[in-house]
Short mmCIF file of C-alpha atoms in Angstrom, two decimals:
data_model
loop_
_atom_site.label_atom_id
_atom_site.label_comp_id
_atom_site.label_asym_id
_atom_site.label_seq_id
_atom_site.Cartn_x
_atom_site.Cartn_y
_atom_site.Cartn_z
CA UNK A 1 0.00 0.00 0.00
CA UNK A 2 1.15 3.42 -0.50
CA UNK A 3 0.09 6.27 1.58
CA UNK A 4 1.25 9.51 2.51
CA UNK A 5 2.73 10.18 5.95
CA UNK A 6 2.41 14.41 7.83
CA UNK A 7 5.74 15.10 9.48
CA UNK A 8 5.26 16.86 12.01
CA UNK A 9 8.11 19.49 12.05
CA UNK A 10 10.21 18.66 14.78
CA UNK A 11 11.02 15.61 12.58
CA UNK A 12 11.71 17.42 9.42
CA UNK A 13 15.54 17.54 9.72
CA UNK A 14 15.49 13.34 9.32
CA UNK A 15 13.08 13.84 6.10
CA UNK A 16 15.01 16.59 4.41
CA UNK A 17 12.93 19.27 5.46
CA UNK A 18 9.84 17.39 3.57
CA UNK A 19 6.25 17.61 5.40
CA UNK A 20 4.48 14.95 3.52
CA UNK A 21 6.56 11.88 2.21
CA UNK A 22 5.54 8.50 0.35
CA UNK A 23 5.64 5.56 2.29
CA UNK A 24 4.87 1.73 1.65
CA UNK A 25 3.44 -1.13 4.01
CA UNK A 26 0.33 -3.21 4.54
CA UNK A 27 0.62 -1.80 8.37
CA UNK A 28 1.82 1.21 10.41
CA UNK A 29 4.59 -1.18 11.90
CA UNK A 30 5.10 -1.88 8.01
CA UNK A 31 5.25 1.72 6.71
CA UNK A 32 7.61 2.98 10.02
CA UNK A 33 10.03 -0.28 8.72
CA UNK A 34 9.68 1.64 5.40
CA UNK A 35 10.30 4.68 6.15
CA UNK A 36 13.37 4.01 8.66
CA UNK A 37 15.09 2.39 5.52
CA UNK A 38 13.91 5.99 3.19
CA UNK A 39 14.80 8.21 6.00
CA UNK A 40 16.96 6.76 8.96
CA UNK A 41 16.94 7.94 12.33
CA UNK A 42 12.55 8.15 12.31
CA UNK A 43 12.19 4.90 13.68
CA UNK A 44 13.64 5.76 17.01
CA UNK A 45 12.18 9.09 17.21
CA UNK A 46 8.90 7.00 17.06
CA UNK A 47 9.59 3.85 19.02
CA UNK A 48 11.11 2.55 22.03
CA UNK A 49 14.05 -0.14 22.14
CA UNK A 50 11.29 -2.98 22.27
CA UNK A 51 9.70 -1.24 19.28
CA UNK A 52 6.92 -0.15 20.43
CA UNK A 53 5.34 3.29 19.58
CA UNK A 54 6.63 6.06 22.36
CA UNK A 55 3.57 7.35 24.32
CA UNK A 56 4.43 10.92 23.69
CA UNK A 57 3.73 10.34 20.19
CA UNK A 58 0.34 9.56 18.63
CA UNK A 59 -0.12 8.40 14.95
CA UNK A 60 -3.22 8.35 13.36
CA UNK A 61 -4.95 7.55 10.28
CA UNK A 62 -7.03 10.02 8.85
CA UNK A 63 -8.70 11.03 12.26
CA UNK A 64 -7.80 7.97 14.38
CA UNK A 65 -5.64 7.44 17.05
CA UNK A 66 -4.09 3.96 16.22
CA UNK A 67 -3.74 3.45 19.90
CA UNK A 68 -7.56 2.76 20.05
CA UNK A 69 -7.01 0.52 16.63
CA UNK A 70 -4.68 -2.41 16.87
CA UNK A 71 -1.48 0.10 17.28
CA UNK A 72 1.61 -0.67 15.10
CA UNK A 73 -0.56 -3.99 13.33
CA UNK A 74 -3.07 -1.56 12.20
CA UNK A 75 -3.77 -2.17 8.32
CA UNK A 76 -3.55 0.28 6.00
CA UNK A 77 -5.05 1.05 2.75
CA UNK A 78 -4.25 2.99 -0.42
CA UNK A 79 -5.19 6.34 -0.05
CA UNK A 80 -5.05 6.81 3.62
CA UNK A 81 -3.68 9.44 5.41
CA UNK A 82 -1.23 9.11 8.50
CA UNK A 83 -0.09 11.39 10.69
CA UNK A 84 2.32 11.70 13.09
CA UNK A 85 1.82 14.16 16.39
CA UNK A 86 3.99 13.73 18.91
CA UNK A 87 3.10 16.11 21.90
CA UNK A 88 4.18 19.48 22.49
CA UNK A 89 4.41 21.93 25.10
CA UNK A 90 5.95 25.27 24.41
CA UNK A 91 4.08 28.30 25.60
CA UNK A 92 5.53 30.50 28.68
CA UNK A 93 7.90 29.67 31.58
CA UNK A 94 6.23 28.70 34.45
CA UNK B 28 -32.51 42.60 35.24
CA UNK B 29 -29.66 42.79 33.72
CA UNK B 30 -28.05 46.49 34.37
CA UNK B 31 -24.76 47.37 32.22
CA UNK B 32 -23.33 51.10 32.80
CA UNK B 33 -23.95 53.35 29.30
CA UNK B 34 -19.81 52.89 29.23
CA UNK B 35 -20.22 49.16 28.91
CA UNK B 36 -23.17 48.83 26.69
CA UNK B 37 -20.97 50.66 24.60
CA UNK B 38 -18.13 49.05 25.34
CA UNK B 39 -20.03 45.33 24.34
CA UNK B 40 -22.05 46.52 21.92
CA UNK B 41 -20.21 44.26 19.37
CA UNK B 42 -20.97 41.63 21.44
CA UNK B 43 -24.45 42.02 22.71
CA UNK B 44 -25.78 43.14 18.91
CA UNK B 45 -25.34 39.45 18.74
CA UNK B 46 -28.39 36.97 18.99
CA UNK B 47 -25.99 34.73 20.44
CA UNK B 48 -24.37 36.80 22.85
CA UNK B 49 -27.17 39.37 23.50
CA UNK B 50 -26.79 41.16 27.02
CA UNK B 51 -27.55 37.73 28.77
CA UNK B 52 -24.54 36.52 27.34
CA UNK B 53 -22.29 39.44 28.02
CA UNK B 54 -23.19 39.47 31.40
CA UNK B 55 -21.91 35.75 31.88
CA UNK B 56 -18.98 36.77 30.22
CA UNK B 57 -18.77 39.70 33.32
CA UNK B 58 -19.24 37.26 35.59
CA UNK B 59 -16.51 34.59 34.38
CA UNK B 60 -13.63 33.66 36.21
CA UNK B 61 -11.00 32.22 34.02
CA UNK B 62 -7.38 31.29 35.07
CA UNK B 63 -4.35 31.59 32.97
CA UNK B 64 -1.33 29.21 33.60
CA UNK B 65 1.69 31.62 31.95
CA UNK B 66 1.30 35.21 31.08
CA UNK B 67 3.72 34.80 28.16
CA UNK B 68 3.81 33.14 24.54
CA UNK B 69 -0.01 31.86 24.68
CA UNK B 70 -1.18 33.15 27.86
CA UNK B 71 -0.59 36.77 26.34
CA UNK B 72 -2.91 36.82 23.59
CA UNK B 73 -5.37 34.39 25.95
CA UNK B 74 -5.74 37.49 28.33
CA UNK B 75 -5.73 40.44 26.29
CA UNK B 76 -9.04 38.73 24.01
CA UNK B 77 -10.59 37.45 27.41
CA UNK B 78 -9.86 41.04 29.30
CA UNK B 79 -11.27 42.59 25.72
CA UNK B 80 -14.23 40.67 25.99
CA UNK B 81 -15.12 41.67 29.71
CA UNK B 82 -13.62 38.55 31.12
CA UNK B 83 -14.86 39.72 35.15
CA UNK B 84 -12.28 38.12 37.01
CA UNK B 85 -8.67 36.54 35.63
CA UNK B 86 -6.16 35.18 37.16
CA UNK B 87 -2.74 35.09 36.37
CA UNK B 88 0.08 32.79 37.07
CA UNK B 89 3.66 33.48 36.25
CA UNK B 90 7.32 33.65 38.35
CA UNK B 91 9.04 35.13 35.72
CA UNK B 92 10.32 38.66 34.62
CA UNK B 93 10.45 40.14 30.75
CA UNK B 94 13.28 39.27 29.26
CA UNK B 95 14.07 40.77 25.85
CA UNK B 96 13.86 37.47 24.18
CA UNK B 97 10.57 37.18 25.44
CA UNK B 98 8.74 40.64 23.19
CA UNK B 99 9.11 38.41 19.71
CA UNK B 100 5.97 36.88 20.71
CA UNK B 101 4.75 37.89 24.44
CA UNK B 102 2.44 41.01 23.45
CA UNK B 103 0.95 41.79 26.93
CA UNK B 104 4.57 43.15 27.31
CA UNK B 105 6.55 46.17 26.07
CA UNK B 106 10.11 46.95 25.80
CA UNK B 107 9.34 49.61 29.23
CA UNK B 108 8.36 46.53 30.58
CA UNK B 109 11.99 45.00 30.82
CA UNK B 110 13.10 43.54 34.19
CA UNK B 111 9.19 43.59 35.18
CA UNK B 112 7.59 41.05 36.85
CA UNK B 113 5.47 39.53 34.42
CA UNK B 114 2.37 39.52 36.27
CA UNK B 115 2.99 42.92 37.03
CA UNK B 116 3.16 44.04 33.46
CA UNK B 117 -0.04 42.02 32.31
CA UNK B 118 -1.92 43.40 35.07
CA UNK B 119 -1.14 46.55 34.18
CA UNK B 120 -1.69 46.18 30.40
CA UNK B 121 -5.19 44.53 30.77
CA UNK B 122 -6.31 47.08 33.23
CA UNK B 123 -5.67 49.61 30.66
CA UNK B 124 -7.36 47.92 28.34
CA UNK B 125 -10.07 47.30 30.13
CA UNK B 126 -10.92 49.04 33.27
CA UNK B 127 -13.44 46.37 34.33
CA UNK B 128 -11.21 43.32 35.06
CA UNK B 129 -10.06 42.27 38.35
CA UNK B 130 -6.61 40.90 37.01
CA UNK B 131 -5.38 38.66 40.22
CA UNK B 132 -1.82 37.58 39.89
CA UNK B 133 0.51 34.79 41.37
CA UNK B 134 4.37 35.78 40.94
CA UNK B 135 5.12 32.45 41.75
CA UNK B 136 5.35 28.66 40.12
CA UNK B 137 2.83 26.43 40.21
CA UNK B 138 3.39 23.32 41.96
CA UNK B 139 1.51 20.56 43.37
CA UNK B 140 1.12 22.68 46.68
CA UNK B 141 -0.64 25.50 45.65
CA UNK B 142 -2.53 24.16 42.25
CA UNK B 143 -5.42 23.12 44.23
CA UNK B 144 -6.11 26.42 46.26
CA UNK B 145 -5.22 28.36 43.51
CA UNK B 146 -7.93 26.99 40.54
CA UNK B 147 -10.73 26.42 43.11
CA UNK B 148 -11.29 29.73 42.38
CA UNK B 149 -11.86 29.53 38.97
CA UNK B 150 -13.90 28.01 35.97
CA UNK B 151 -11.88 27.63 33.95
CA UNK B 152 -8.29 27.32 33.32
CA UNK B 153 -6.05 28.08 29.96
CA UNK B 154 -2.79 25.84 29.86
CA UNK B 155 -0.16 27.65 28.22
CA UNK B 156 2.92 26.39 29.64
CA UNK B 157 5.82 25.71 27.94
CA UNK B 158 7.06 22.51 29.65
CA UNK B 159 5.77 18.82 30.50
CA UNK B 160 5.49 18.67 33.88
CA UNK B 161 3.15 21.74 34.73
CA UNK B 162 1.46 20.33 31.31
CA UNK B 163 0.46 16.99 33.21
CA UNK B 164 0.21 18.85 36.32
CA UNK B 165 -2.59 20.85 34.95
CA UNK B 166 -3.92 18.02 33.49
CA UNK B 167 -4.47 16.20 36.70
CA UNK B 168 -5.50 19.20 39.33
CA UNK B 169 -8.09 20.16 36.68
CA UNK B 170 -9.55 16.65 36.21
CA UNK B 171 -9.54 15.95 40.29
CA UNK B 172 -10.79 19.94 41.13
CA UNK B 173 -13.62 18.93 37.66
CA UNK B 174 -12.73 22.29 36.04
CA UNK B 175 -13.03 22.85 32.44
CA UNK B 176 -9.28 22.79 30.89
CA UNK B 177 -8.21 24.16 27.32
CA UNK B 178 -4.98 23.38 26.59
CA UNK B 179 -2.48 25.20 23.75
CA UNK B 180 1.22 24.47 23.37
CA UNK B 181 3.22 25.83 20.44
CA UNK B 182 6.44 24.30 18.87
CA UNK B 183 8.72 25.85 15.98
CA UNK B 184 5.72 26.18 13.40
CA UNK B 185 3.27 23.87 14.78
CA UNK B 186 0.47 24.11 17.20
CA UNK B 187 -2.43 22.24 18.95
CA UNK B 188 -5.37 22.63 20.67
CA UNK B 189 -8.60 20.99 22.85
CA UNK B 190 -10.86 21.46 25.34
CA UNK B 191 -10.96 19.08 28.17
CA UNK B 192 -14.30 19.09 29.79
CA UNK B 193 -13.24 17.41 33.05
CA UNK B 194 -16.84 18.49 35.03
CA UNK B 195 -18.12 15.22 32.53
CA UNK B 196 -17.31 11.90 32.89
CA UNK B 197 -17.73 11.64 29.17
CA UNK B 198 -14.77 13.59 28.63
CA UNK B 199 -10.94 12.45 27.93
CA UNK B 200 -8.16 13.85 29.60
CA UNK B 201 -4.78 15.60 27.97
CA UNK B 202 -3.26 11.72 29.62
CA UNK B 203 -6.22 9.84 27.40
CA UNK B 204 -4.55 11.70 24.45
CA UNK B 205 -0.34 11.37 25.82
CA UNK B 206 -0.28 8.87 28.99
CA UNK B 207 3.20 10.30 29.76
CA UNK B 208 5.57 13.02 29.11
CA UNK B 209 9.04 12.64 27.20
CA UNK B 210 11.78 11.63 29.22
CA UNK B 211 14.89 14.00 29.27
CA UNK B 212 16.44 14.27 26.26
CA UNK B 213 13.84 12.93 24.13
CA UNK B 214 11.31 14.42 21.19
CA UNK B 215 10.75 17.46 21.35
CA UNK B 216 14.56 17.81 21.89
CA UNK B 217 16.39 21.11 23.78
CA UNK B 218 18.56 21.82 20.61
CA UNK B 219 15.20 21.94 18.16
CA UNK B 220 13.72 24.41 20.22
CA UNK B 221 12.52 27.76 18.82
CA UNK B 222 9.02 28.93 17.74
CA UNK B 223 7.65 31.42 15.37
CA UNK B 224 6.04 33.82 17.55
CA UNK B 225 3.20 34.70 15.79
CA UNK B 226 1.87 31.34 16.09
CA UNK B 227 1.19 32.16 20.06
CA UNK B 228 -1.57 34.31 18.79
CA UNK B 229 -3.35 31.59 16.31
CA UNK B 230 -3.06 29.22 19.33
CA UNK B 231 -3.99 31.57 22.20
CA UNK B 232 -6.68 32.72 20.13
CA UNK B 233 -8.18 29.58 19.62
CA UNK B 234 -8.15 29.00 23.49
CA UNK B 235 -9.71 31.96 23.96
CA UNK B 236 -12.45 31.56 21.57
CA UNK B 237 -12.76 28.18 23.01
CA UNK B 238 -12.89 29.86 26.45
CA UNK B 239 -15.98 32.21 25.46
CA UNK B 240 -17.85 29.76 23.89
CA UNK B 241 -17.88 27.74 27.18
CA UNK B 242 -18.68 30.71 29.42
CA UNK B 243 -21.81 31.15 26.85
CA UNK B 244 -22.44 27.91 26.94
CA UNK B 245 -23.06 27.80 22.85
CA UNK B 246 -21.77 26.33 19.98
CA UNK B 247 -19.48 22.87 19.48
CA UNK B 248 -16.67 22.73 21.77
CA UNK B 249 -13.25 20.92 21.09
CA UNK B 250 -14.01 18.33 23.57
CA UNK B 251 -12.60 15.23 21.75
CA UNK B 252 -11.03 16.47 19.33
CA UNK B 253 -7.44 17.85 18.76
CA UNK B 254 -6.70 20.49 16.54
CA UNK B 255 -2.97 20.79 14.57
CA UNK B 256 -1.78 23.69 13.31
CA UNK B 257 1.08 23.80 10.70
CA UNK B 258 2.23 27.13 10.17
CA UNK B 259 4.61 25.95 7.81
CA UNK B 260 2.30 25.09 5.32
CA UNK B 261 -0.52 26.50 6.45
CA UNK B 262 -2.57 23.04 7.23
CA UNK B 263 -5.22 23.05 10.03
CA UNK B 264 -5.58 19.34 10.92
CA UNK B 265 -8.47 17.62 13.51
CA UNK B 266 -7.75 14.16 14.87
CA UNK B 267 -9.87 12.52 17.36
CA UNK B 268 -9.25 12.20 21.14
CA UNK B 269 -10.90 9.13 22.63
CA UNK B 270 -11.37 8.82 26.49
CA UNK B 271 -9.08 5.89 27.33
CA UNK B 272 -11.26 3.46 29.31
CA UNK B 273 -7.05 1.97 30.39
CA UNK B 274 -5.63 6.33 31.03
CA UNK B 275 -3.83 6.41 34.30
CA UNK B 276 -6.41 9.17 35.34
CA UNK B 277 -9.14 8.83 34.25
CA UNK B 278 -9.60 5.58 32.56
CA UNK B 279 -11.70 2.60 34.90
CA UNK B 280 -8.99 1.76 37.01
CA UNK B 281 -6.89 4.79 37.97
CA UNK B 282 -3.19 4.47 38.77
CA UNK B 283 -2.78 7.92 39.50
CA UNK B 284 -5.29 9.27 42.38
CA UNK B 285 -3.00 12.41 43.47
CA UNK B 286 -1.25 14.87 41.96
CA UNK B 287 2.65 13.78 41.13
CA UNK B 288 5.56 15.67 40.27
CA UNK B 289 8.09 15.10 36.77
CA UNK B 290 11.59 16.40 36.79
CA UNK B 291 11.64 18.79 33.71
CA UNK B 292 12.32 17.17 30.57
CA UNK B 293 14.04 20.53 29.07
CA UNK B 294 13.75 23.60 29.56
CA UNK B 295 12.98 25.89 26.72
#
């Protein structure tokens, strides 16, 4: 399957500066796999050293938290959109 | 009956001309208590629209002074301002805008000793802190006090915001959307920080809009759903926010049941 993938733009220096990139895989654990090989250093920006997805970062397709799908063994389809949002928190000293 | 001065019928007029607003409306807005958590980046814009709109009562937390680096995006303050407390100078700068307000201010940080005391005062409280720990702090003293929470954090050219509605159980909570914070070191990393300033005002702006709307009671809120702003290439993105029935907080069984403390992550 081939879908695109937001960068969120923290993560923009690993995907030459690119917001939206091509990526292939039948799930999100697929298309991460992918995309590690495309642009490396993403994987661990996402995921843990057991691999799985870091809870400060959500990915969803289209609207949808894959957290409340089946996470990383989530299927995708052609045409879908993923996202990646990993929190934030700037705003003022406190 | 509702009984406005000839200064502030004037003064609302924009406001009360409107069917949804009306004088009813405007008069809830007088009578709001909102609480802002930083009187900087997002907190600035938050307070001036709020104090604009006749916000009656706002409160004010900040320890820090203006700092130069600070005016690029933190317009309750002016370069007279330097050195200032910066409670001091957005008390003074909303006063003047609007004579109204009763601007109370804490020059201090907010902790897990005095969050409790300090919101119970409140309806509802603005996060715009710029670090993890008073993010998840928040998060948690609004959810155990039930106060309504909308939450706006800014990053380089991206920013997001929700509404948590944590006086219903139907709502999620900012841990239903991240269960944790980064650990040190981690995404969003120290040496990426940075932020285009004018992206404090789409964010704050939203909040505040968000704010009004709940002191009216009308329209859709944000509840559930997580707005993304890239500035970059000018995207506004919604994803959904489901309550987690497994959060730490709020989910069926609770981990957490009182309010904890992270070491800071980073400090921008």
């Amino acid at each position: 399957m081939a879908v695109k993938v937001r960068i969120p733009t923290p993560l923009r220096r690993i995907t030459a500066n690119q917001g939206e990139v091509d990526a292939e895989g039948a799930t999100i654990g697929g298309l991460i796999e992918d995309l590690e090989k495309k642009y490396p250093g993403l994987k661990e920006r996402l995921c843990d050293e057991t691999g799985a997805i870091r809870r400060f970062v959500n990915i969803y397709i289209n609207e949808e938290d894959i957290r409340f799908m089946q996470g990383k063994d989530t299927s995708v389809k052609d045409g879908d959109e993923i996202s990646i949002i990993p929190a934030i928190a700037g705003g003022s000293e406190v | 009956m509702l009984s406005f001065t000839d200064e502030q019928i004037k003064r609302y007029s924009r406001h009360i001309i409107l069917p949804e607003v009306g004088g009813k409306g405007q008069k809830k807005i007088n009578n709001a208590k909102v609480f802002c958590v930083g009187a900087g980046g997002l907190g600035s814009p938050v307070a001036l629209y709020l104090a604009a709109a006749g916000v009656g009562t706002i409160g004010i937390i900040d320890a820090d002074v203006v700092d130069l680096s600070n005016l690029q995006r933190q317009i309750l303050h002016a370069t007279p301002d330097l050195g200032k407390p910066k409670v001091e100078s957005a008390r003074e700068t909303l006063t003047a805008l609007n004579p109204d307000l009763n601007v109370v201010v804490y020059k201090e940080r907010l902790s897990v000793d005095n969050i409790m005391d300090i919101i119970k005062d409140y309806d509802i409280v603005l996060d715009g802190s710029d670090n993890f720990p008073t993010r998840f702090l928040v998060n948690d003293a609004t959810y155990f006090a039930k106060k309504i929470l909308i939450s706006g954090s800014i990053f380089r050219f991206d920013g997001q915001v929700t509404t948590f509605k944590h006086n219903l159980e139907t709502s999620p909570c900012y841990r239903c959307l991240y269960p944790e914070p980064p650990p040190a070191g981690l995404v969003p990393s120290c040496q990426e920080a940075g932020v285009l300033g004018v992206i404090a005002g789409t964010i704050g702006v939203l909040q505040a809009t968000e704010a009004l709307k709940e002191i009216l009671g009308a329209g859709d809120s944000l509840m559930g759903r997580l707005i993304i702003y890239d500035a970059f290439d000018m995207r506004f993105q919604e994803v959904r926010i489901h309550k987690d029935p497994n959060c730490p907080l709020c989910g069926r069984e609770p981990k957490i049941k009182e309010l904890m403390t992270y070491e800071q992550a980073c400090h921008l």
